[in-house]
Coordinates of N, CA and C in Angstrom, one line a residue:
M10 N 67.4 -14.4 3.9 CA 66.1 -15.0 3.3 C 65.0 -14.4 4.3
Q11 N 65.3 -14.3 5.5 CA 64.6 -14.1 6.3 C 64.9 -13.2 6.7
C12 N 66.0 -12.5 6.2 CA 66.1 -10.3 7.0 C 65.8 -9.8 5.9
L13 N 65.1 -8.4 6.8 CA 64.4 -7.4 5.8 C 65.2 -6.3 6.5
P14 N 65.1 -4.8 5.0 CA 65.3 -3.8 5.7 C 64.7 -2.6 6.2
V15 N 65.9 -2.8 6.9 CA 64.9 -1.2 7.7 C 63.9 -0.1 7.1
P16 N 62.7 -0.4 7.6 CA 61.4 0.2 7.1 C 61.9 2.2 6.8
G17 N 61.6 3.0 5.7 CA 61.5 3.4 6.2 C 62.7 4.3 6.3
T18 N 62.2 5.4 7.7 CA 63.1 5.8 8.8 C 63.1 5.8 9.8
L19 N 62.7 4.7 10.5 CA 63.0 4.0 12.5 C 64.2 3.6 12.4
T20 N 64.0 3.9 13.5 CA 65.5 3.8 13.9 C 66.0 2.0 13.7
D21 N 66.9 2.3 14.8 CA 67.6 0.9 14.5 C 66.6 0.0 15.7
I22 N 66.6 0.9 17.0 CA 65.9 0.2 18.1 C 64.2 0.1 17.1
E23 N 63.8 0.8 16.7 CA 62.5 0.4 16.5 C 62.6 -0.5 15.4
A24 N 63.3 -0.6 14.6 CA 63.6 -2.0 13.8 C 64.4 -3.4 14.5
A25 N 64.3 -2.5 15.4 CA 64.2 -4.0 16.5 C 62.7 -5.0 16.8
T26 N 62.0 -4.3 17.0 CA 60.7 -5.1 17.6 C 60.2 -4.7 16.8
L27 N 60.3 -4.9 15.3 CA 59.7 -6.1 14.2 C 59.6 -7.1 13.9
P28 N 60.6 -7.7 13.7 CA 61.0 -9.2 13.4 C 59.7 -10.2 14.2
E29 N 59.9 -10.5 15.3 CA 59.4 -11.4 15.6 C 58.0 -11.3 15.9
T30 N 56.8 -10.3 16.4 CA 56.3 -9.6 16.0 C 54.8 -9.7 15.3
F31 N 56.0 -9.3 14.1 CA 54.9 -9.3 12.9 C 55.5 -10.4 11.6
F32 N 56.7 -11.3 12.5 CA 56.1 -12.6 11.7 C 55.4 -13.6 12.0
T33 N 55.1 -13.4 12.9 CA 54.0 -14.2 14.4 C 52.7 -13.7 13.8
V34 N 52.1 -12.4 13.8 CA 50.9 -12.0 13.3 C 50.4 -11.7 12.1
W35 N 51.9 -12.3 11.1 CA 51.2 -12.1 9.6 C 51.1 -14.1 9.5
S36 N 51.5 -14.5 10.5 CA 51.7 -16.0 10.0 C 50.6 -16.5 10.5
N37 N 50.0 -15.9 11.5 CA 49.0 -16.9 12.3 C 47.4 -16.5 11.8
V38 N 47.3 -15.0 12.2 CA 46.5 -13.8 11.4 C 45.6 -14.1 10.2
F39 N 47.2 -13.8 9.4 CA 46.8 -13.4 8.0 C 46.6 -15.1 7.1
D40 N 47.7 -15.9 7.4 CA 48.3 -17.3 6.8 C 46.6 -18.0 6.9
R41 N 47.7 -18.7 8.4 CA 46.7 -19.5 9.1 C 45.3 -19.6 9.3
A42 N 44.9 -17.9 9.6 CA 43.7 -17.1 10.2 C 42.6 -17.2 8.7
R43 N 43.6 -16.7 7.6 CA 43.6 -15.6 6.2 C 42.3 -15.1 6.6
L44 N 42.6 -14.0 7.8 CA 42.0 -13.2 7.6 C 41.5 -11.7 6.7
Q45 N 40.1 -11.3 5.8 CA 40.4 -10.7 5.0 C 40.1 -9.1 5.2
P46 N 39.9 -7.8 3.7 CA 39.0 -7.2 4.4 C 38.1 -7.1 4.1
G47 N 36.9 -6.4 5.3 CA 35.4 -6.6 6.2 C 35.7 -7.6 6.8
E48 N 36.6 -8.5 7.1 CA 35.6 -9.5 7.6 C 36.4 -8.3 9.9
S49 N 36.3 -9.0 10.9 CA 36.8 -9.0 12.9 C 37.0 -9.6 12.9
L50 N 37.6 -9.0 13.9 CA 39.3 -9.7 14.3 C 38.9 -9.5 16.0
L51 N 39.3 -10.4 16.3 CA 39.2 -10.0 18.8 C 41.1 -10.4 18.5
V52 N 41.2 -9.5 19.2 CA 43.3 -10.0 19.5 C 42.7 -10.2 21.1
Q53 N 43.4 -11.2 22.1 CA 42.9 -10.9 22.9 C 44.7 -10.6 23.5
G54 N 44.7 -10.2 24.7 CA 45.9 -9.0 25.3 C 46.0 -8.4 23.9
G55 N 45.5 -7.0 24.1 CA 45.3 -6.1 22.7 C 46.7 -4.8 23.1
S56 N 47.6 -5.0 24.1 CA 48.1 -3.9 24.3 C 50.3 -4.4 24.3
S57 N 49.8 -6.2 24.1 CA 50.6 -6.6 24.3 C 52.0 -6.4 23.1
G58 N 52.9 -7.1 23.0 CA 53.7 -7.0 21.5 C 53.4 -7.3 20.3
I59 N 52.7 -8.4 20.3 CA 51.3 -8.9 19.8 C 50.6 -8.2 18.9
G60 N 50.3 -8.0 20.1 CA 48.1 -6.7 20.9 C 48.1 -5.8 19.9
V61 N 49.7 -4.9 19.7 CA 49.2 -3.9 19.4 C 50.4 -3.8 17.6
T62 N 50.6 -5.3 17.7 CA 51.2 -5.4 15.9 C 50.0 -5.8 15.0
A63 N 49.1 -7.0 16.0 CA 47.5 -6.9 15.2 C 46.8 -6.1 15.7
I64 N 46.5 -5.0 15.9 CA 45.9 -4.4 15.8 C 45.9 -3.0 14.3
Q65 N 47.3 -2.7 14.5 CA 47.3 -2.0 13.5 C 47.9 -3.2 11.9
M66 N 48.0 -4.4 12.1 CA 48.0 -4.4 10.5 C 46.7 -5.0 10.3
A67 N 46.5 -5.6 11.1 CA 44.6 -5.9 10.8 C 43.7 -4.5 9.9
R68 N 44.1 -3.7 10.9 CA 43.3 -2.1 10.9 C 44.1 -1.5 9.0
A69 N 45.3 -1.6 8.9 CA 45.8 -0.9 7.8 C 45.5 -1.7 6.5
L70 N 44.8 -4.0 6.3 CA 44.5 -4.0 5.7 C 42.9 -4.6 5.6
G71 N 42.3 -4.1 6.5 CA 41.0 -3.7 6.2 C 40.3 -4.6 6.8
A72 N 40.1 -4.6 8.1 CA 39.6 -5.6 8.9 C 39.3 -4.9 9.8
K73 N 37.8 -5.3 11.0 CA 37.5 -4.4 12.0 C 38.3 -4.9 13.5
V74 N 38.7 -4.2 13.8 CA 39.4 -5.0 15.0 C 38.7 -4.9 16.9
F75 N 38.5 -5.8 17.1 CA 38.3 -6.3 18.6 C 38.9 -5.9 19.5
V76 N 39.4 -4.8 21.0 CA 41.0 -6.3 21.3 C 40.6 -6.3 23.1
T77 N 41.2 -6.9 24.0 CA 40.6 -7.4 24.7 C 42.2 -6.5 26.1
A78 N 41.5 -6.0 27.4 CA 43.2 -6.1 27.7 C 42.6 -5.7 29.3
G79 N 43.3 -4.9 29.9 CA 43.5 -5.2 31.6 C 43.3 -4.2 32.4
S80 N 43.1 -3.1 31.6 CA 42.4 -1.9 32.3 C 42.4 -1.2 30.9
D81 N 41.3 0.1 31.8 CA 41.3 1.0 31.1 C 42.2 2.0 30.0
D82 N 43.0 2.8 30.9 CA 44.2 3.0 29.9 C 44.8 2.1 28.9
K83 N 44.6 0.8 29.0 CA 45.7 0.9 29.0 C 44.1 0.3 27.2
C84 N 43.4 0.0 27.3 CA 42.2 0.3 26.2 C 42.2 1.1 25.5
A85 N 42.0 2.3 26.3 CA 42.3 3.7 25.2 C 43.7 3.7 24.4
A86 N 44.7 2.6 24.7 CA 46.3 3.2 24.5 C 45.3 2.4 23.1
C87 N 45.1 0.9 22.8 CA 44.3 0.3 22.3 C 43.6 1.5 21.0
V88 N 42.4 1.9 21.3 CA 41.7 2.3 20.4 C 42.9 3.0 19.4
A89 N 43.3 4.0 19.9 CA 44.5 5.1 20.2 C 46.1 4.6 18.9
L90 N 45.6 3.0 18.8 CA 46.1 2.8 17.6 C 45.8 1.9 16.4
G91 N 44.2 2.4 16.7 CA 43.3 1.9 15.5 C 42.2 0.9 16.1
A92 N 42.0 0.3 17.0 CA 41.1 -0.3 17.3 C 39.7 -0.5 17.6
D93 N 39.0 -0.6 17.5 CA 37.2 -0.2 16.6 C 37.3 -0.8 18.1
Y94 N 36.8 -1.2 18.4 CA 36.5 -0.9 20.4 C 37.2 -2.0 21.2
A95 N 37.4 -1.6 21.9 CA 38.5 -2.3 23.4 C 38.1 -2.9 24.6
I96 N 37.5 -3.7 24.8 CA 37.4 -4.4 26.3 C 38.0 -4.5 27.4
N97 N 37.6 -3.8 28.3 CA 38.4 -4.1 29.7 C 37.7 -6.0 30.6
Y98 N 38.6 -6.9 30.4 CA 38.0 -8.0 30.9 C 38.3 -7.9 32.2
K99 N 38.1 -7.2 33.0 CA 38.5 -7.3 34.3 C 37.5 -6.9 34.9
T100 N 36.8 -5.7 34.4 CA 35.3 -4.8 34.3 C 34.0 -5.7 34.1
H101 N 34.2 -6.3 32.8 CA 33.9 -6.8 31.5 C 33.6 -8.0 31.3
D102 N 32.0 -9.3 30.9 CA 32.5 -10.7 30.7 C 32.9 -10.0 29.2
F103 N 33.5 -10.7 28.3 CA 34.6 -9.9 27.0 C 33.3 -10.9 25.9
V104 N 32.3 -12.1 26.1 CA 31.7 -13.3 25.2 C 30.8 -11.5 25.2
Q105 N 30.7 -11.3 26.2 CA 29.3 -10.5 26.2 C 28.8 -9.5 25.5
E106 N 30.4 -9.0 25.9 CA 30.3 -7.7 24.6 C 30.6 -7.8 23.4
I107 N 31.7 -8.8 23.3 CA 31.6 -9.3 21.3 C 30.4 -9.6 21.3
Q108 N 29.0 -10.4 21.5 CA 27.9 -9.9 20.8 C 27.5 -9.4 21.8
R109 N 27.3 -8.6 21.5 CA 26.4 -7.0 22.0 C 26.9 -6.2 21.1
L110 N 28.4 -5.8 21.0 CA 29.1 -5.1 19.9 C 28.6 -6.0 18.4
T111 N 28.9 -6.8 17.7 CA 28.4 -7.1 16.5 C 27.0 -8.0 16.6
G112 N 26.1 -7.1 17.3 CA 24.2 -7.6 16.8 C 24.3 -9.5 17.3
G113 N 25.3 -9.9 18.5 CA 25.2 -11.2 17.7 C 25.5 -12.2 17.2
K114 N 26.2 -11.5 15.7 CA 27.0 -12.6 14.7 C 28.3 -13.2 14.7
G115 N 29.2 -12.2 16.1 CA 30.4 -12.4 16.7 C 32.0 -11.7 15.7
V116 N 32.7 -12.5 15.5 CA 33.6 -11.8 15.3 C 34.4 -13.0 14.0
N117 N 35.2 -13.1 13.0 CA 35.3 -14.0 11.7 C 36.4 -14.9 12.2
V118 N 37.6 -13.6 13.0 CA 38.9 -14.5 13.4 C 39.3 -14.2 15.1
I119 N 39.8 -14.8 15.6 CA 40.3 -15.0 16.8 C 41.9 -15.0 17.4
L120 N 42.6 -14.3 18.0 CA 44.3 -14.2 18.1 C 44.1 -15.1 19.3
D121 N 44.7 -15.8 20.1 CA 44.8 -16.1 21.6 C 45.8 -16.3 21.5
M122 N 46.5 -15.5 23.1 CA 47.7 -16.3 23.3 C 47.0 -16.4 24.9
V123 N 46.1 -17.2 25.2 CA 45.7 -18.0 26.1 C 45.3 -19.3 26.6
A124 N 44.4 -18.9 25.6 CA 44.0 -21.4 25.6 C 43.6 -21.2 27.3
G125 N 43.7 -22.9 27.3 CA 42.9 -23.2 28.9 C 41.8 -22.2 28.5
A126 N 41.1 -22.2 29.6 CA 39.4 -22.0 29.6 C 38.3 -21.1 28.7
Y127 N 39.7 -20.4 28.0 CA 39.3 -19.0 27.1 C 38.7 -19.8 25.9
V128 N 39.5 -21.2 25.5 CA 38.9 -21.6 23.8 C 37.6 -21.8 24.2
A129 N 37.2 -22.4 25.3 CA 35.7 -22.6 25.1 C 34.8 -21.0 25.0
R130 N 35.2 -20.0 25.7 CA 34.3 -18.7 26.2 C 34.6 -18.2 24.3
E131 N 35.7 -18.4 23.8 CA 36.5 -18.1 22.0 C 35.3 -18.4 21.5
I132 N 35.2 -19.6 21.9 CA 34.2 -20.7 20.8 C 32.6 -19.7 20.6
E133 N 32.1 -19.4 21.8 CA 31.1 -18.4 21.8 C 31.4 -17.3 21.0
C134 N 32.7 -17.1 20.9 CA 32.2 -15.5 20.1 C 32.4 -15.8 19.0
L135 N 32.8 -16.6 17.9 CA 32.9 -17.3 16.7 C 31.9 -17.1 16.0
A136 N 32.0 -16.1 14.7 CA 30.6 -15.9 13.8 C 30.6 -17.5 13.0
E137 N 30.0 -17.5 11.7 CA 29.7 -18.7 10.9 C 30.9 -19.2 10.3
D138 N 31.4 -20.0 10.5 CA 32.9 -20.3 9.6 C 34.3 -19.0 10.0
G139 N 34.0 -19.3 11.6 CA 35.2 -18.1 12.2 C 35.8 -19.3 12.6
R140 N 37.1 -18.5 12.7 CA 38.9 -19.0 12.5 C 39.5 -18.2 14.5
L141 N 40.2 -19.6 15.1 CA 40.2 -19.3 16.1 C 41.5 -19.6 16.4
V142 N 43.1 -19.1 16.2 CA 44.4 -19.3 16.4 C 44.8 -19.1 17.8
I143 N 45.5 -19.8 18.4 CA 46.0 -20.4 19.4 C 47.8 -20.5 18.7
I144 N 48.5 -19.2 20.1 CA 49.6 -18.8 19.9 C 50.3 -18.6 20.6
A145 N 49.7 -19.1 22.4 CA 50.3 -19.3 23.1 C 49.3 -19.6 24.4
V146 N 49.9 -20.4 25.5 CA 49.0 -21.5 26.3 C 48.9 -20.5 27.7
Q147 N 49.2 -19.6 27.9 CA 49.1 -18.6 29.5 C 48.1 -18.8 30.2
G148 N 47.4 -19.3 29.8 CA 45.9 -20.3 30.0 C 45.9 -21.3 31.0
G149 N 47.2 -21.9 29.7 CA 47.2 -23.5 30.6 C 46.9 -24.6 28.4
V150 N 47.2 -25.8 29.1 CA 46.7 -26.0 28.2 C 45.5 -26.9 27.5
K151 N 45.0 -27.3 28.3 CA 43.6 -27.6 28.8 C 42.3 -27.3 28.2
S152 N 41.7 -27.6 27.4 CA 39.6 -26.4 27.3 C 39.8 -27.8 26.8
E153 N 38.1 -27.3 27.4 CA 36.6 -28.1 27.3 C 36.1 -27.4 26.3
I154 N 35.5 -27.8 24.9 CA 34.9 -27.4 24.8 C 33.4 -27.4 24.1
N155 N 32.6 -26.8 23.7 CA 31.6 -27.9 22.5 C 31.9 -27.8 21.2
A156 N 32.0 -29.0 21.5 CA 31.9 -29.6 19.9 C 30.9 -29.5 18.9
G157 N 29.9 -29.3 19.5 CA 28.6 -29.1 18.6 C 28.4 -27.8 18.2
M158 N 28.9 -26.9 19.1 CA 28.9 -25.5 18.4 C 30.0 -25.5 17.4
V159 N 31.4 -26.0 17.8 CA 31.7 -26.1 15.9 C 31.9 -26.7 14.8
L160 N 30.9 -28.0 15.7 CA 30.2 -28.8 13.8 C 28.8 -27.4 13.2
R161 N 28.7 -26.9 14.5 CA 27.5 -26.3 13.4 C 27.3 -24.4 12.4
R162 N 28.3 -24.6 13.7 CA 29.0 -22.7 12.8 C 30.3 -23.5 11.8
R163 N 30.4 -24.3 11.6 CA 31.9 -24.4 10.9 C 33.1 -24.0 11.6
L164 N 33.2 -24.2 12.3 CA 35.0 -23.8 12.8 C 36.3 -24.1 12.9
T165 N 36.8 -23.5 12.8 CA 37.9 -24.2 13.0 C 39.1 -23.8 14.1
V166 N 39.6 -24.6 14.1 CA 40.4 -24.4 15.5 C 41.7 -24.7 15.5
T167 N 43.0 -23.3 15.3 CA 43.9 -24.1 15.0 C 45.2 -22.9 16.0
G168 N 46.2 -23.7 15.6 CA 47.7 -23.1 15.9 C 48.9 -22.8 15.2
S169 N 49.9 -22.5 15.8 CA 51.0 -22.8 15.3 C 52.1 -22.1 16.7
T170 N 53.7 -22.4 15.8 CA 54.8 -21.6 16.7 C 55.4 -21.7 16.1
L171 N 56.7 -20.6 16.0 CA 57.4 -20.6 14.5 C 58.6 -21.0 14.5
R172 N 59.2 -21.0 15.7 CA 60.3 -21.5 16.2 C 60.9 -22.4 15.6
P173 N 60.3 -23.9 15.4 CA 60.6 -25.2 15.0 C 60.5 -24.7 13.1
R174 N 60.1 -24.1 12.5 CA 59.6 -23.4 11.4 C 60.8 -23.7 10.3
S175 N 60.9 -24.1 9.6 CA 61.9 -23.9 8.1 C 62.3 -22.4 8.0
V176 N 63.5 -22.8 7.3 CA 64.9 -22.2 7.2 C 63.1 -21.1 5.9
A177 N 62.7 -21.7 5.4 CA 62.4 -21.6 3.4 C 60.7 -21.1 4.3
F178 N 60.2 -21.9 5.1 CA 58.7 -21.4 5.8 C 58.8 -19.8 6.4
K179 N 60.1 -19.6 6.9 CA 60.3 -18.0 7.1 C 60.6 -17.3 6.1
A180 N 61.4 -17.6 5.3 CA 61.8 -16.4 4.0 C 60.4 -16.3 4.0
A181 N 59.0 -17.5 3.2 CA 58.1 -16.6 2.3 C 57.1 -15.7 3.8
I182 N 57.5 -16.1 5.0 CA 56.9 -15.1 5.4 C 57.5 -13.4 5.5
A183 N 59.1 -13.5 5.3 CA 59.2 -12.4 5.2 C 59.7 -11.5 3.6
Q184 N 59.6 -12.5 3.2 CA 58.5 -11.8 1.4 C 57.5 -10.8 1.9
A185 N 56.6 -11.8 2.3 CA 54.7 -11.7 2.2 C 54.7 -10.3 2.6
L186 N 56.0 -9.6 4.6 CA 56.0 -9.0 5.0 C 56.3 -7.7 4.0
K187 N 57.8 -7.9 3.5 CA 58.3 -7.2 2.4 C 57.5 -6.4 1.8
N188 N 56.4 -7.3 0.6 CA 55.4 -6.8 0.2 C 54.4 -6.6 0.6
H189 N 53.8 -6.2 1.3 CA 52.5 -6.0 2.3 C 52.8 -5.5 3.2
V190 N 53.1 -5.3 3.7 CA 53.5 -4.7 5.5 C 54.6 -3.9 5.4
W191 N 55.8 -4.1 5.1 CA 56.8 -3.1 4.9 C 57.0 -1.6 4.2
P192 N 56.1 -1.5 3.4 CA 55.3 0.0 3.0 C 54.9 0.3 3.5
L193 N 53.8 -0.4 4.5 CA 53.0 0.7 4.9 C 53.7 1.0 6.4
L194 N 54.6 0.3 6.8 CA 55.7 0.9 8.5 C 56.8 2.4 7.6
A195 N 57.2 2.4 6.4 CA 57.5 2.8 5.4 C 57.0 4.2 5.5
D196 N 55.7 4.4 4.9 CA 55.0 5.3 5.2 C 54.3 6.0 6.2
G197 N 54.7 5.1 7.8 CA 54.1 5.4 8.8 C 52.3 5.2 9.0
S198 N 51.6 4.6 8.2 CA 50.3 3.8 8.3 C 50.5 2.9 9.2
I199 N 51.7 1.9 9.9 CA 51.8 1.2 10.9 C 53.2 1.6 11.7
K200 N 53.2 2.1 13.5 CA 53.9 1.9 13.7 C 54.6 1.3 15.1
P201 N 56.0 1.1 15.0 CA 56.1 0.5 16.1 C 56.0 1.1 17.8
V202 N 55.6 0.2 18.2 CA 54.9 0.7 19.6 C 56.0 0.2 20.4
V203 N 57.4 1.1 21.1 CA 58.1 0.6 21.8 C 58.0 2.0 23.8
H204 N 57.6 1.0 24.6 CA 56.8 1.0 25.9 C 58.3 1.8 26.7
S205 N 60.0 1.4 26.1 CA 60.7 0.8 26.9 C 61.9 0.7 26.7
V206 N 63.4 1.9 26.5 CA 64.3 0.7 26.1 C 65.3 0.8 27.3
F207 N 66.2 -0.1 27.7 CA 67.2 -0.6 28.4 C 68.2 -0.9 28.2
D208 N 69.4 -0.3 28.8 CA 70.7 -0.6 28.3 C 71.2 -2.2 28.9
A209 N 71.0 -2.8 28.3 CA 71.5 -4.5 28.2 C 72.7 -4.5 29.5
A210 N 73.1 -3.8 29.8 CA 73.1 -3.9 31.9 C 72.2 -3.8 33.2
N211 N 70.8 -3.3 32.3 CA 69.8 -3.0 33.2 C 68.9 -4.0 32.2
A212 N 69.2 -5.3 32.1 CA 68.0 -6.5 31.5 C 67.1 -7.0 32.9
A213 N 67.5 -7.2 34.4 CA 67.2 -6.9 35.3 C 65.9 -6.1 35.1
Q214 N 65.9 -4.4 35.1 CA 64.7 -3.5 35.5 C 64.2 -4.1 34.0
A215 N 64.5 -4.5 33.1 CA 63.5 -5.0 31.8 C 62.3 -5.6 32.5
H216 N 62.7 -6.8 33.2 CA 62.3 -8.0 33.5 C 60.8 -7.2 34.7
V217 N 61.7 -6.6 35.5 CA 60.6 -6.0 36.6 C 59.6 -5.3 36.0
L218 N 60.0 -4.4 35.8 CA 59.0 -3.9 34.4 C 58.1 -5.1 33.9
M219 N 58.5 -5.9 33.4 CA 57.2 -6.6 32.5 C 56.4 -7.5 33.3
E220 N 57.2 -7.7 34.7 CA 56.1 -8.7 35.6 C 55.1 -7.6 36.1
T221 N 55.8 -6.9 36.0 CA 54.2 -5.4 36.7 C 53.3 -5.2 35.2
N222 N 53.3 -5.6 33.9 CA 52.6 -6.3 33.3 C 52.2 -4.3 33.5
Q223 N 52.4 -3.4 33.3 CA 52.0 -2.1 32.8 C 52.0 -1.2 31.4
H224 N 53.3 -1.6 30.8 CA 54.1 -1.8 29.7 C 52.7 -1.8 28.3
V225 N 52.7 -1.1 27.4 CA 51.5 -1.4 25.9 C 52.9 -1.0 25.3
G226 N 52.7 -2.7 24.6 CA 54.2 -2.5 23.3 C 55.6 -3.0 23.3
K227 N 56.1 -3.1 23.3 CA 57.4 -3.3 23.1 C 58.9 -3.1 24.0
I228 N 59.2 -3.8 25.4 CA 60.3 -3.6 26.3 C 61.3 -3.5 25.7
V229 N 62.4 -3.4 25.6 CA 64.1 -3.0 24.4 C 64.8 -3.1 25.2
L230 N 65.8 -3.8 25.3 CA 67.0 -3.8 25.5 C 68.1 -3.8 24.5
S231 N 69.5 -2.5 24.4 CA 70.3 -2.4 24.2 C 71.8 -2.4 23.9
W232 N 72.5 -2.8 23.3 CA 74.2 -2.6 23.4 C 74.6 -2.1 22.8
K233 N 73.9 -0.9 22.5 CA 74.8 0.1 22.1 C 75.7 0.7 22.6
N234 N 75.2 1.0 24.6 CA 76.3 2.0 25.4 C 77.5 0.3 26.4
A235 N 76.9 -0.8 25.5 CA 76.9 -2.2 26.4 C 79.3 -2.3 26.5

């Protein structure tokens, strides 16, 4: 029920990068946050595995995409994948940039993997009736927000984690992906982003690379030669 065919001519390695990130992005951006064609999405951490997936899916399904990333090179990679604007959060204040780029209107949806102090700043980035969806807490679990702004702008702050959800719930996501996204993978409109592939025996090297935070997209372990 949760299995999907390998789309088009993708290799097994490319296909292996799809399920976790695609399930997560579909469930949170399109189901929970209800991103619609013509709306705008801000992705925090656009060069991550989740980020490169969210960029391509949102763009392919008709949304305008803003991202943050930690270097100019990563920002350029995000734009090459389809982001309309990429903000280097180490050199620019993303709140000010979003306000500038949207003419003060803000974005409709934010996909957040940071939480912590970011939540208050993200609320400032949301348009009226905007939706913030939190999928990780890399910046901490506690946030202090302007509740008045949430009320005045009719904002929604939500979040989820997929691991404890039922088989039926995950099967419904799989079916939605098969109907709406797998054809885009098959025709090349969306492509897996594989940064590096390591033999399983070299998993420690993969972790070293991950900890440098220099990669764009997915790091894959292969058991082919195990």
